[in-house]
Amino acid sequence: MSAETYVALTPESLPARLGGLAALREKVGPPESWQVREVGDGNLNLVFIVTGAAGHAVVKQALPYVRLVGESWPLPLKRSFFEYNALIRQEARDPGSVPAVWHFDEVQAIVVMEYLTPHVILRQALIAGRQVEGLGRRLGEFCARTLFRGSDLSMPAAERKADLALFAGNVELCDITENLVFSDPYFAAPMNRHTPGLDGIVARLRSDLSLKVAAQHLKMAFTSRAETMLHGDLHTGSIMVTDTETRVIDPEFATYGPMGFDVGMLIANFLMAHFSQPGHETAPGERAGQQDWLLSVVETIWRTFVAEFSHLWRTERRGILYQASLYEDQGHGLAAEQALADLIGRIWVDMLGFCGVEMHRRILGLAHNADFERIADEGRRAACEARALAMGRQLMLGAGAIRGIGAVTAMARRMDKEDHL
Ligand code: SR1
Ligand code: MG
């Protein structure tokens, strides 16, 4: 394939263009045997599944624009470079957590990787009422390992500073997050949309001055606190599962940012899945068990995150921050424990705030969640979404006073019974 000019692939052109690629021939077989399907259902990219005599592969190619909106919104191809670099770092920091990468072509903005089968996108599984064994534990571990090991708590300083510079180039995808997550939901931005029955609560939220201030404090944390390499878009559409296995995909929004961001986004998406469940019921109470399970996943994610992060703190703290030479080596192990507790406390408060904004932007902004969108009856959808909006506000404004993940799930249970329209 010519490495000179970018050309978008099609299922028809792919075998001729990538047939010479050793990685693909080895994994999939000779190109004459290939069958190609385009299956991308995300907001940005082309995703092809290539099936051949010897196996399967995924070929993901960035488009020079936002797929969700069209060519009127150009988006640089280099996001593929950030995705590739994030994937190989996540694999090193939490082996087995992401698809294996087999090839990267920067000019064509292509990442060739392992086809996960029989995995499905977690969000679809949750909408269908499916459960996944070990999900919360695996996601909590992923967050702890990637966030700890991508930071100054762990990395050699020169390597970490080089990565900070590298991911600082992901300007346009950060710009999407900065606008779509932290600003647009809080005023009538041009691309926003919401379910018609929500007009009242939307007007109240947009005239809530404290909420606008809280959102911008969170935005400032996102833009200025380069604590660790984030996945950057860790929602249930960025996770693939079987009944027993969990993998994380799509880190093209990777950037350096605050430790609480990924965990907050992730937990927000489980809380939204929880609030959406009544909208998928064919009989009242049919999804009660699924709702309980979703909240148990929320608790497990946070508790596992804390346990694994604490374990890494005690066993792998080799970076320039909170050095053992300052604490343990001076006989001040207790100070290290105090610092750990303080840090987890700060991540907790950040996490709750980011969780709240994510719940708002998925209901008020451009990019909505299928969890709610699939509820055909607009009245039922609005009732579910209103509860999530109310909880998002509570998390953003009350973060400092919420004591423990059990208080968060209790709040979700209570609000699920309330009318917030
Ligand atoms: C224009 S992109 C909209 C959203 O899709 C991605 O998955 C990110 O969540 C982004 O905010
Ligand atoms: Mg994505």
GROMACS .gro file of C-alpha atoms and ligand atoms in nm:
model
  433
    1MET     CA    1   0.000   0.000   0.000
    2SER     CA    2   0.127   0.346  -0.086
    3ALA     CA    3   0.243   0.530   0.221
    4GLU     CA    4   0.227   0.865   0.039
    5THR     CA    5  -0.129   0.987   0.060
    6TYR     CA    6  -0.417   0.904   0.288
    7VAL     CA    7  -0.714   0.735   0.121
    8ALA     CA    8  -1.010   0.599   0.317
    9LEU     CA    9  -1.054   0.223   0.289
   10THR     CA   10  -1.370   0.049   0.170
   11PRO     CA   11  -1.458  -0.319   0.214
   12GLU     CA   12  -1.393  -0.357  -0.159
   13SER     CA   13  -1.054  -0.182  -0.166
   14LEU     CA   14  -0.915  -0.326   0.159
   15PRO     CA   15  -0.786  -0.665   0.034
   16ALA     CA   16  -0.597  -0.505  -0.256
   17ARG     CA   17  -0.458  -0.225  -0.042
   18LEU     CA   18  -0.361  -0.425   0.268
   19GLY     CA   19  -0.305  -0.766   0.107
   20GLY     CA   20   0.072  -0.718   0.118
   21LEU     CA   21   0.082  -0.658   0.493
   22ALA     CA   22   0.278  -0.939   0.661
   23ALA     CA   23   0.091  -0.896   0.993
   24LEU     CA   24  -0.246  -0.941   0.825
   25ARG     CA   25  -0.141  -1.230   0.601
   26GLU     CA   26   0.002  -1.411   0.901
   27LYS     CA   27  -0.306  -1.363   1.121
   28VAL     CA   28  -0.583  -1.384   0.861
   29GLY     CA   29  -0.438  -1.582   0.569
   30PRO     CA   30  -0.394  -1.495   0.200
   31PRO     CA   31  -0.595  -1.192   0.081
   32GLU     CA   32  -0.779  -1.401  -0.179
   33SER     CA   33  -0.963  -1.562   0.115
   34TRP     CA   34  -1.058  -1.236   0.289
   35GLN     CA   35  -1.411  -1.121   0.356
   36VAL     CA   36  -1.445  -0.766   0.479
   37ARG     CA   37  -1.729  -0.597   0.671
   38GLU     CA   38  -1.739  -0.236   0.790
   39VAL     CA   39  -1.894  -0.239   1.136
   40GLY     CA   40  -1.802   0.101   1.284
   41ASP     CA   41  -2.090   0.228   1.494
   42GLY     CA   42  -1.895   0.484   1.697
   43ASN     CA   43  -1.891   0.857   1.641
   44LEU     CA   44  -1.560   0.892   1.461
   45ASN     CA   45  -1.396   0.610   1.265
   46LEU     CA   46  -1.414   0.330   1.011
   47VAL     CA   47  -1.386  -0.019   1.161
   48PHE     CA   48  -1.345  -0.323   0.936
   49ILE     CA   49  -1.355  -0.688   1.036
   50VAL     CA   50  -1.138  -0.894   0.806
   51THR     CA   51  -1.204  -1.268   0.802
   52GLY     CA   52  -0.985  -1.512   0.611
   53ALA     CA   53  -0.875  -1.872   0.592
   54ALA     CA   54  -0.650  -1.841   0.900
   55GLY     CA   55  -0.848  -1.610   1.128
   56HIS     CA   56  -0.975  -1.256   1.183
   57ALA     CA   57  -0.842  -0.906   1.235
   58VAL     CA   58  -0.980  -0.561   1.297
   59VAL     CA   59  -0.863  -0.275   1.077
   60LYS     CA   60  -0.951   0.059   1.232
   61GLN     CA   61  -0.901   0.370   1.021
   62ALA     CA   62  -0.954   0.730   1.124
   63LEU     CA   63  -1.161   0.949   0.892
   64PRO     CA   64  -1.053   1.310   0.835
   65TYR     CA   65  -1.381   1.427   0.988
   66VAL     CA   66  -1.626   1.341   1.266
   67ARG     CA   67  -1.833   1.053   1.133
   68LEU     CA   68  -2.129   1.141   1.355
   69VAL     CA   69  -2.156   1.490   1.204
   70GLY     CA   70  -1.997   1.464   0.860
   71GLU     CA   71  -1.732   1.643   0.656
   72SER     CA   72  -1.837   1.981   0.793
   73TRP     CA   73  -1.644   1.892   1.112
   74PRO     CA   74  -1.284   1.808   1.012
   75LEU     CA   75  -1.080   1.605   1.260
   76PRO     CA   76  -0.709   1.524   1.222
   77LEU     CA   77  -0.601   1.173   1.128
   78LYS     CA   78  -0.329   1.186   1.392
   79ARG     CA   79  -0.579   1.064   1.654
   80SER     CA   80  -0.488   0.721   1.524
   81PHE     CA   81  -0.127   0.785   1.636
   82PHE     CA   82  -0.250   0.866   1.988
   83GLU     CA   83  -0.472   0.561   1.994
   84TYR     CA   84  -0.183   0.337   1.891
   85ASN     CA   85   0.049   0.490   2.150
   86ALA     CA   86  -0.212   0.462   2.423
   87LEU     CA   87  -0.292   0.099   2.337
   88ILE     CA   88   0.068  -0.016   2.362
   89ARG     CA   89   0.111   0.165   2.694
   90GLN     CA   90  -0.211   0.022   2.838
   91GLU     CA   91  -0.101  -0.327   2.733
   92ALA     CA   92   0.232  -0.278   2.911
   93ARG     CA   93   0.068  -0.132   3.223
   94ASP     CA   94  -0.218  -0.383   3.244
   95PRO     CA   95  -0.136  -0.684   3.025
   96GLY     CA   96  -0.436  -0.843   2.854
   97SER     CA   97  -0.662  -0.544   2.911
   98VAL     CA   98  -0.673  -0.423   2.548
   99PRO     CA   99  -0.673  -0.585   2.203
  100ALA     CA  100  -0.328  -0.688   2.077
  101VAL     CA  101  -0.192  -0.440   1.822
  102TRP     CA  102  -0.045  -0.602   1.512
  103HIS     CA  103   0.038  -0.308   1.287
  104PHE     CA  104   0.024   0.071   1.273
  105ASP     CA  105   0.036   0.293   0.963
  106GLU     CA  106   0.057   0.659   1.057
  107VAL     CA  107  -0.003   0.802   0.706
  108GLN     CA  108  -0.312   0.591   0.644
  109ALA     CA  109  -0.420   0.636   1.009
  110ILE     CA  110  -0.469   0.262   1.041
  111VAL     CA  111  -0.434   0.037   1.345
  112VAL     CA  112  -0.455  -0.336   1.273
  113MET     CA  113  -0.546  -0.531   1.582
  114GLU     CA  114  -0.686  -0.844   1.732
  115TYR     CA  115  -1.055  -0.913   1.657
  116LEU     CA  116  -1.223  -0.979   1.988
  117THR     CA  117  -1.474  -1.260   1.949
  118PRO     CA  118  -1.732  -1.350   2.075
  119HIS     CA  119  -1.710  -1.013   2.252
  120VAL     CA  120  -1.980  -0.749   2.218
  121ILE     CA  121  -1.985  -0.383   2.314
  122LEU     CA  122  -2.067  -0.367   2.685
  123ARG     CA  123  -2.331  -0.096   2.639
  124GLN     CA  124  -2.532  -0.325   2.409
  125ALA     CA  125  -2.502  -0.610   2.658
  126LEU     CA  126  -2.626  -0.387   2.943
  127ILE     CA  127  -2.923  -0.267   2.737
  128ALA     CA  128  -3.009  -0.631   2.665
  129GLY     CA  129  -3.002  -0.703   3.040
  130ARG     CA  130  -2.687  -0.916   3.031
  131GLN     CA  131  -2.437  -0.944   3.316
  132VAL     CA  132  -2.062  -1.002   3.299
  133GLU     CA  133  -1.869  -1.196   3.560
  134GLY     CA  134  -1.575  -1.006   3.708
  135LEU     CA  135  -1.661  -0.682   3.524
  136GLY     CA  136  -1.623  -0.435   3.810
  137ARG     CA  137  -1.307  -0.597   3.940
  138ARG     CA  138  -1.142  -0.597   3.597
  139LEU     CA  139  -1.234  -0.234   3.527
  140GLY     CA  140  -1.118  -0.122   3.872
  141GLU     CA  141  -0.785  -0.296   3.813
  142PHE     CA  142  -0.752  -0.142   3.468
  143CYS     CA  143  -0.806   0.207   3.604
  144ALA     CA  144  -0.569   0.162   3.898
  145ARG     CA  145  -0.291   0.005   3.690
  146THR     CA  146  -0.302   0.240   3.393
  147LEU     CA  147  -0.351   0.554   3.604
  148PHE     CA  148  -0.083   0.467   3.861
  149ARG     CA  149   0.171   0.334   3.612
  150GLY     CA  150   0.122   0.627   3.372
  151SER     CA  151   0.207   0.883   3.637
  152ASP     CA  152   0.499   1.037   3.825
  153LEU     CA  153   0.424   0.789   4.102
  154SER     CA  154   0.573   0.519   3.886
  155MET     CA  155   0.740   0.628   3.561
  156PRO     CA  156   1.100   0.746   3.525
  157ALA     CA  157   1.074   1.125   3.508
  158ALA     CA  158   1.226   1.163   3.159
  159GLU     CA  159   0.994   0.900   3.013
  160ARG     CA  160   0.691   1.052   3.179
  161LYS     CA  161   0.781   1.403   3.058
  162ALA     CA  162   0.829   1.272   2.703
  163ASP     CA  163   0.486   1.110   2.718
  164LEU     CA  164   0.335   1.428   2.854
  165ALA     CA  165   0.473   1.610   2.549
  166LEU     CA  166   0.362   1.336   2.311
  167PHE     CA  167   0.001   1.324   2.429
  168ALA     CA  168  -0.015   1.704   2.454
  169GLY     CA  169  -0.044   1.687   2.074
  170ASN     CA  170  -0.391   1.535   2.098
  171VAL     CA  171  -0.531   1.887   2.084
  172GLU     CA  172  -0.841   1.839   1.873
  173LEU     CA  173  -0.976   1.541   2.065
  174CYS     CA  174  -0.916   1.721   2.394
  175ASP     CA  175  -1.100   2.017   2.241
  176ILE     CA  176  -1.401   1.788   2.181
  177THR     CA  177  -1.399   1.684   2.546
  178GLU     CA  178  -1.341   2.039   2.668
  179ASN     CA  179  -1.644   2.168   2.479
  180LEU     CA  180  -1.881   1.874   2.463
  181VAL     CA  181  -1.833   1.756   2.820
  182PHE     CA  182  -1.759   2.065   3.025
  183SER     CA  183  -1.926   2.359   2.850
  184ASP     CA  184  -2.196   2.278   2.593
  185PRO     CA  185  -2.435   2.101   2.836
  186TYR     CA  186  -2.462   2.420   3.044
  187PHE     CA  187  -2.594   2.652   2.773
  188ALA     CA  188  -2.794   2.618   2.451
  189ALA     CA  189  -2.493   2.526   2.236
  190PRO     CA  190  -2.572   2.474   1.866
  191MET     CA  191  -2.517   2.097   1.853
  192ASN     CA  192  -2.703   2.016   2.175
  193ARG     CA  193  -3.025   1.819   2.180
  194HIS     CA  194  -3.242   1.664   2.448
  195THR     CA  195  -3.562   1.469   2.486
  196PRO     CA  196  -3.856   1.714   2.457
  197GLY     CA  197  -4.008   1.632   2.799
  198LEU     CA  198  -3.690   1.755   2.968
  199ASP     CA  199  -3.733   2.125   2.882
  200GLY     CA  200  -3.816   2.224   3.240
  201ILE     CA  201  -3.528   2.049   3.414
  202VAL     CA  202  -3.287   2.157   3.138
  203ALA     CA  203  -3.385   2.521   3.190
  204ARG     CA  204  -3.332   2.482   3.566
  205LEU     CA  205  -2.990   2.324   3.521
  206ARG     CA  206  -2.877   2.589   3.273
  207SER     CA  207  -2.974   2.867   3.509
  208ASP     CA  208  -2.801   2.701   3.806
  209LEU     CA  209  -2.504   2.932   3.852
  210SER     CA  210  -2.324   2.710   4.104
  211LEU     CA  211  -2.343   2.423   3.858
  212LYS     CA  212  -2.187   2.635   3.583
  213VAL     CA  213  -1.905   2.726   3.819
  214ALA     CA  214  -1.853   2.363   3.924
  215ALA     CA  215  -1.840   2.255   3.557
  216GLN     CA  216  -1.567   2.507   3.480
  217HIS     CA  217  -1.365   2.409   3.789
  218LEU     CA  218  -1.376   2.054   3.655
  219LYS     CA  219  -1.278   2.173   3.308
  220MET     CA  220  -0.980   2.353   3.457
  221ALA     CA  221  -0.879   2.033   3.637
  222PHE     CA  222  -0.903   1.846   3.306
  223THR     CA  223  -0.698   2.098   3.108
  224SER     CA  224  -0.433   2.179   3.367
  225ARG     CA  225  -0.372   1.882   3.596
  226ALA     CA  226  -0.163   1.646   3.386
  227GLU     CA  227  -0.139   1.377   3.653
  228THR     CA  228  -0.144   1.064   3.440
  229MET     CA  229  -0.216   0.919   3.097
  230LEU     CA  230  -0.591   0.888   3.068
  231HIS     CA  231  -0.789   0.663   2.839
  232GLY     CA  232  -0.988   0.982   2.788
  233ASP     CA  233  -1.321   0.831   2.676
  234LEU     CA  234  -1.383   0.541   2.913
  235HIS     CA  235  -1.753   0.469   2.873
  236THR     CA  236  -1.942   0.143   2.826
  237GLY     CA  237  -1.913   0.180   2.447
  238SER     CA  238  -1.533   0.162   2.488
  239ILE     CA  239  -1.546  -0.180   2.655
  240MET     CA  240  -1.597  -0.522   2.495
  241VAL     CA  241  -1.711  -0.824   2.690
  242THR     CA  242  -1.807  -1.188   2.687
  243ASP     CA  243  -1.997  -1.338   2.982
  244THR     CA  244  -1.665  -1.368   3.166
  245GLU     CA  245  -1.405  -1.143   2.996
  246THR     CA  246  -1.356  -0.767   2.978
  247ARG     CA  247  -1.138  -0.566   2.738
  248VAL     CA  248  -1.100  -0.194   2.694
  249ILE     CA  249  -1.085  -0.040   2.346
  250ASP     CA  250  -1.072   0.300   2.168
  251PRO     CA  251  -0.826   0.518   2.363
  252GLU     CA  252  -0.797   0.779   2.085
  253PHE     CA  253  -0.887   1.055   2.336
  254ALA     CA  254  -0.579   0.967   2.542
  255THR     CA  255  -0.416   1.264   2.709
  256TYR     CA  256  -0.252   1.354   3.039
  257GLY     CA  257  -0.514   1.463   3.290
  258PRO     CA  258  -0.647   1.417   3.643
  259MET     CA  259  -0.656   1.069   3.798
  260GLY     CA  260  -1.029   1.086   3.872
  261PHE     CA  261  -1.138   1.149   3.514
  262ASP     CA  262  -1.149   0.795   3.370
  263VAL     CA  263  -1.304   0.643   3.682
  264GLY     CA  264  -1.567   0.919   3.696
  265MET     CA  265  -1.666   0.878   3.331
  266LEU     CA  266  -1.682   0.503   3.373
  267ILE     CA  267  -1.899   0.509   3.684
  268ALA     CA  268  -2.126   0.771   3.521
  269ASN     CA  269  -2.198   0.530   3.239
  270PHE     CA  270  -2.295   0.252   3.481
  271LEU     CA  271  -2.519   0.493   3.672
  272MET     CA  272  -2.685   0.595   3.344
  273ALA     CA  273  -2.728   0.228   3.255
  274HIS     CA  274  -2.896   0.188   3.596
  275PHE     CA  275  -3.135   0.480   3.543
  276SER     CA  276  -3.219   0.363   3.190
  277GLN     CA  277  -3.325   0.013   3.292
  278PRO     CA  278  -3.692   0.091   3.374
  279GLY     CA  279  -3.724   0.227   3.019
  280HIS     CA  280  -3.639  -0.119   2.884
  281GLU     CA  281  -3.888  -0.309   3.100
  282THR     CA  282  -4.183  -0.487   2.945
  283ALA     CA  283  -4.329  -0.532   3.296
  284PRO     CA  284  -4.269  -0.319   3.607
  285GLY     CA  285  -3.975  -0.441   3.815
  286GLU     CA  286  -3.849  -0.671   3.540
  287ARG     CA  287  -3.504  -0.508   3.545
  288ALA     CA  288  -3.474  -0.469   3.925
  289GLY     CA  289  -3.212  -0.745   3.944
  290GLN     CA  290  -3.014  -0.586   3.661
  291GLN     CA  291  -3.026  -0.250   3.839
  292ASP     CA  292  -2.893  -0.406   4.161
  293TRP     CA  293  -2.616  -0.572   3.967
  294LEU     CA  294  -2.520  -0.247   3.789
  295LEU     CA  295  -2.487  -0.070   4.124
  296SER     CA  296  -2.281  -0.358   4.260
  297VAL     CA  297  -2.048  -0.307   3.962
  298VAL     CA  298  -2.017   0.062   4.051
  299GLU     CA  299  -1.916  -0.032   4.406
  300THR     CA  300  -1.672  -0.297   4.288
  301ILE     CA  301  -1.506  -0.062   4.038
  302TRP     CA  302  -1.433   0.196   4.306
  303ARG     CA  303  -1.334  -0.051   4.580
  304THR     CA  304  -1.107  -0.244   4.344
  305PHE     CA  305  -0.956   0.080   4.218
  306VAL     CA  306  -0.870   0.184   4.575
  307ALA     CA  307  -0.735  -0.160   4.670
  308GLU     CA  308  -0.521  -0.199   4.357
  309PHE     CA  309  -0.399   0.161   4.361
  310SER     CA  310  -0.302   0.118   4.728
  311HIS     CA  311  -0.123  -0.207   4.647
  312LEU     CA  312   0.075  -0.037   4.369
  313TRP     CA  313   0.151   0.255   4.600
  314ARG     CA  314   0.300   0.016   4.856
  315THR     CA  315   0.490  -0.201   4.608
  316GLU     CA  316   0.574   0.005   4.296
  317ARG     CA  317   0.614   0.366   4.406
  318ARG     CA  318   0.937   0.433   4.219
  319GLY     CA  319   0.866   0.768   4.056
  320ILE     CA  320   0.959   1.116   4.168
  321LEU     CA  321   0.651   1.166   4.388
  322TYR     CA  322   0.618   1.068   4.757
  323GLN     CA  323   0.951   0.883   4.743
  324ALA     CA  324   1.019   0.595   4.977
  325SER     CA  325   1.348   0.774   5.053
  326LEU     CA  326   1.140   1.045   5.220
  327TYR     CA  327   0.897   0.819   5.402
  328GLU     CA  328   0.959   0.447   5.456
  329ASP     CA  329   1.341   0.481   5.446
  330GLN     CA  330   1.318   0.737   5.728
  331GLY     CA  331   1.099   0.507   5.934
  332HIS     CA  332   0.796   0.716   5.837
  333GLY     CA  333   0.583   0.448   5.673
  334LEU     CA  334   0.283   0.604   5.841
  335ALA     CA  335   0.335   0.926   5.647
  336ALA     CA  336   0.324   0.725   5.324
  337GLU     CA  337  -0.009   0.577   5.434
  338GLN     CA  338  -0.139   0.922   5.524
  339ALA     CA  339  -0.032   1.059   5.185
  340LEU     CA  340  -0.203   0.766   5.013
  341ALA     CA  341  -0.527   0.825   5.203
  342ASP     CA  342  -0.512   1.198   5.120
  343LEU     CA  343  -0.451   1.129   4.752
  344ILE     CA  344  -0.736   0.875   4.728
  345GLY     CA  345  -0.959   1.133   4.898
  346ARG     CA  346  -0.871   1.392   4.633
  347ILE     CA  347  -0.924   1.144   4.348
  348TRP     CA  348  -1.263   1.057   4.504
  349VAL     CA  349  -1.387   1.416   4.500
  350ASP     CA  350  -1.261   1.472   4.143
  351MET     CA  351  -1.413   1.141   4.036
  352LEU     CA  352  -1.759   1.239   4.161
  353GLY     CA  353  -1.746   1.571   3.977
  354PHE     CA  354  -1.638   1.414   3.648
  355CYS     CA  355  -1.906   1.151   3.696
  356GLY     CA  356  -2.167   1.426   3.725
  357VAL     CA  357  -2.064   1.619   3.411
  358GLU     CA  358  -2.055   1.299   3.206
  359MET     CA  359  -2.414   1.224   3.315
  360HIS     CA  360  -2.518   1.569   3.201
  361ARG     CA  361  -2.344   1.580   2.867
  362ARG     CA  362  -2.480   1.242   2.753
  363ILE     CA  363  -2.835   1.372   2.798
  364LEU     CA  364  -2.798   1.743   2.713
  365GLY     CA  365  -2.516   1.754   2.458
  366LEU     CA  366  -2.437   1.617   2.112
  367ALA     CA  367  -2.325   1.262   2.193
  368HIS     CA  368  -2.600   1.063   2.363
  369ASN     CA  369  -2.601   0.710   2.507
  370ALA     CA  370  -2.791   0.427   2.344
  371ASP     CA  371  -2.900   0.324   2.698
  372PHE     CA  372  -3.147   0.613   2.690
  373GLU     CA  373  -3.180   0.661   2.313
  374ARG     CA  374  -3.319   0.310   2.268
  375ILE     CA  375  -3.616   0.392   2.491
  376ALA     CA  376  -3.868   0.464   2.216
  377ASP     CA  377  -4.137   0.621   2.437
  378GLU     CA  378  -4.019   0.980   2.489
  379GLY     CA  379  -4.213   1.022   2.813
  380ARG     CA  380  -4.050   0.716   2.970
  381ARG     CA  381  -3.711   0.819   2.837
  382ALA     CA  382  -3.745   1.170   2.981
  383ALA     CA  383  -3.840   1.030   3.324
  384CYS     CA  384  -3.528   0.809   3.329
  385GLU     CA  385  -3.301   1.085   3.198
  386ALA     CA  386  -3.435   1.339   3.450
  387ARG     CA  387  -3.323   1.117   3.738
  388ALA     CA  388  -2.974   1.090   3.591
  389LEU     CA  389  -2.960   1.468   3.543
  390ALA     CA  390  -3.062   1.527   3.903
  391MET     CA  391  -2.803   1.282   4.029
  392GLY     CA  392  -2.533   1.438   3.810
  393ARG     CA  393  -2.605   1.776   3.971
  394GLN     CA  394  -2.591   1.627   4.319
  395LEU     CA  395  -2.254   1.466   4.246
  396MET     CA  396  -2.106   1.787   4.105
  397LEU     CA  397  -2.227   2.013   4.382
  398GLY     CA  398  -2.213   1.774   4.676
  399ALA     CA  399  -1.889   1.590   4.597
  400GLY     CA  400  -1.709   1.709   4.910
  401ALA     CA  401  -1.985   1.579   5.137
  402ILE     CA  402  -2.045   1.236   4.984
  403ARG     CA  403  -1.883   0.975   5.206
  404GLY     CA  404  -1.807   0.652   5.028
  405ILE     CA  405  -1.928   0.463   4.724
  406GLY     CA  406  -2.215   0.312   4.925
  407ALA     CA  407  -2.357   0.665   4.957
  408VAL     CA  408  -2.342   0.703   4.578
  409THR     CA  409  -2.528   0.380   4.508
  410ALA     CA  410  -2.780   0.460   4.783
  411MET     CA  411  -2.841   0.796   4.616
  412ALA     CA  412  -2.895   0.623   4.280
  413ARG     CA  413  -3.145   0.381   4.439
  414ARG     CA  414  -3.335   0.665   4.603
  415MET     CA  415  -3.343   0.887   4.295
  416ASP     CA  416  -3.460   0.598   4.079
  417LYS     CA  417  -3.780   0.600   4.284
  418GLU     CA  418  -3.829   0.979   4.257
  419ASP     CA  419  -3.992   1.193   3.990
  420HIS     CA  420  -3.748   1.461   3.874
  421LEU     CA  421  -3.943   1.592   3.577
  422SR1     C1  422  -1.783   1.436   1.820
  422SR1     S1  423  -1.733   1.302   1.912
  422SR1     C2  424  -1.851   1.282   2.035
  422SR1     C3  425  -1.815   1.188   2.140
  422SR1     O1  426  -1.786   1.061   2.083
  422SR1     C4  427  -1.672   1.006   2.145
  422SR1     O2  428  -1.695   0.873   2.177
  422SR1     C5  429  -1.645   1.091   2.267
  422SR1     O3  430  -1.718   1.046   2.378
  422SR1     C6  431  -1.692   1.223   2.220
  422SR1     O4  432  -1.717   1.313   2.324
  423MG      MG  433  -1.463   0.595   2.094
   0.00000   0.00000   0.00000
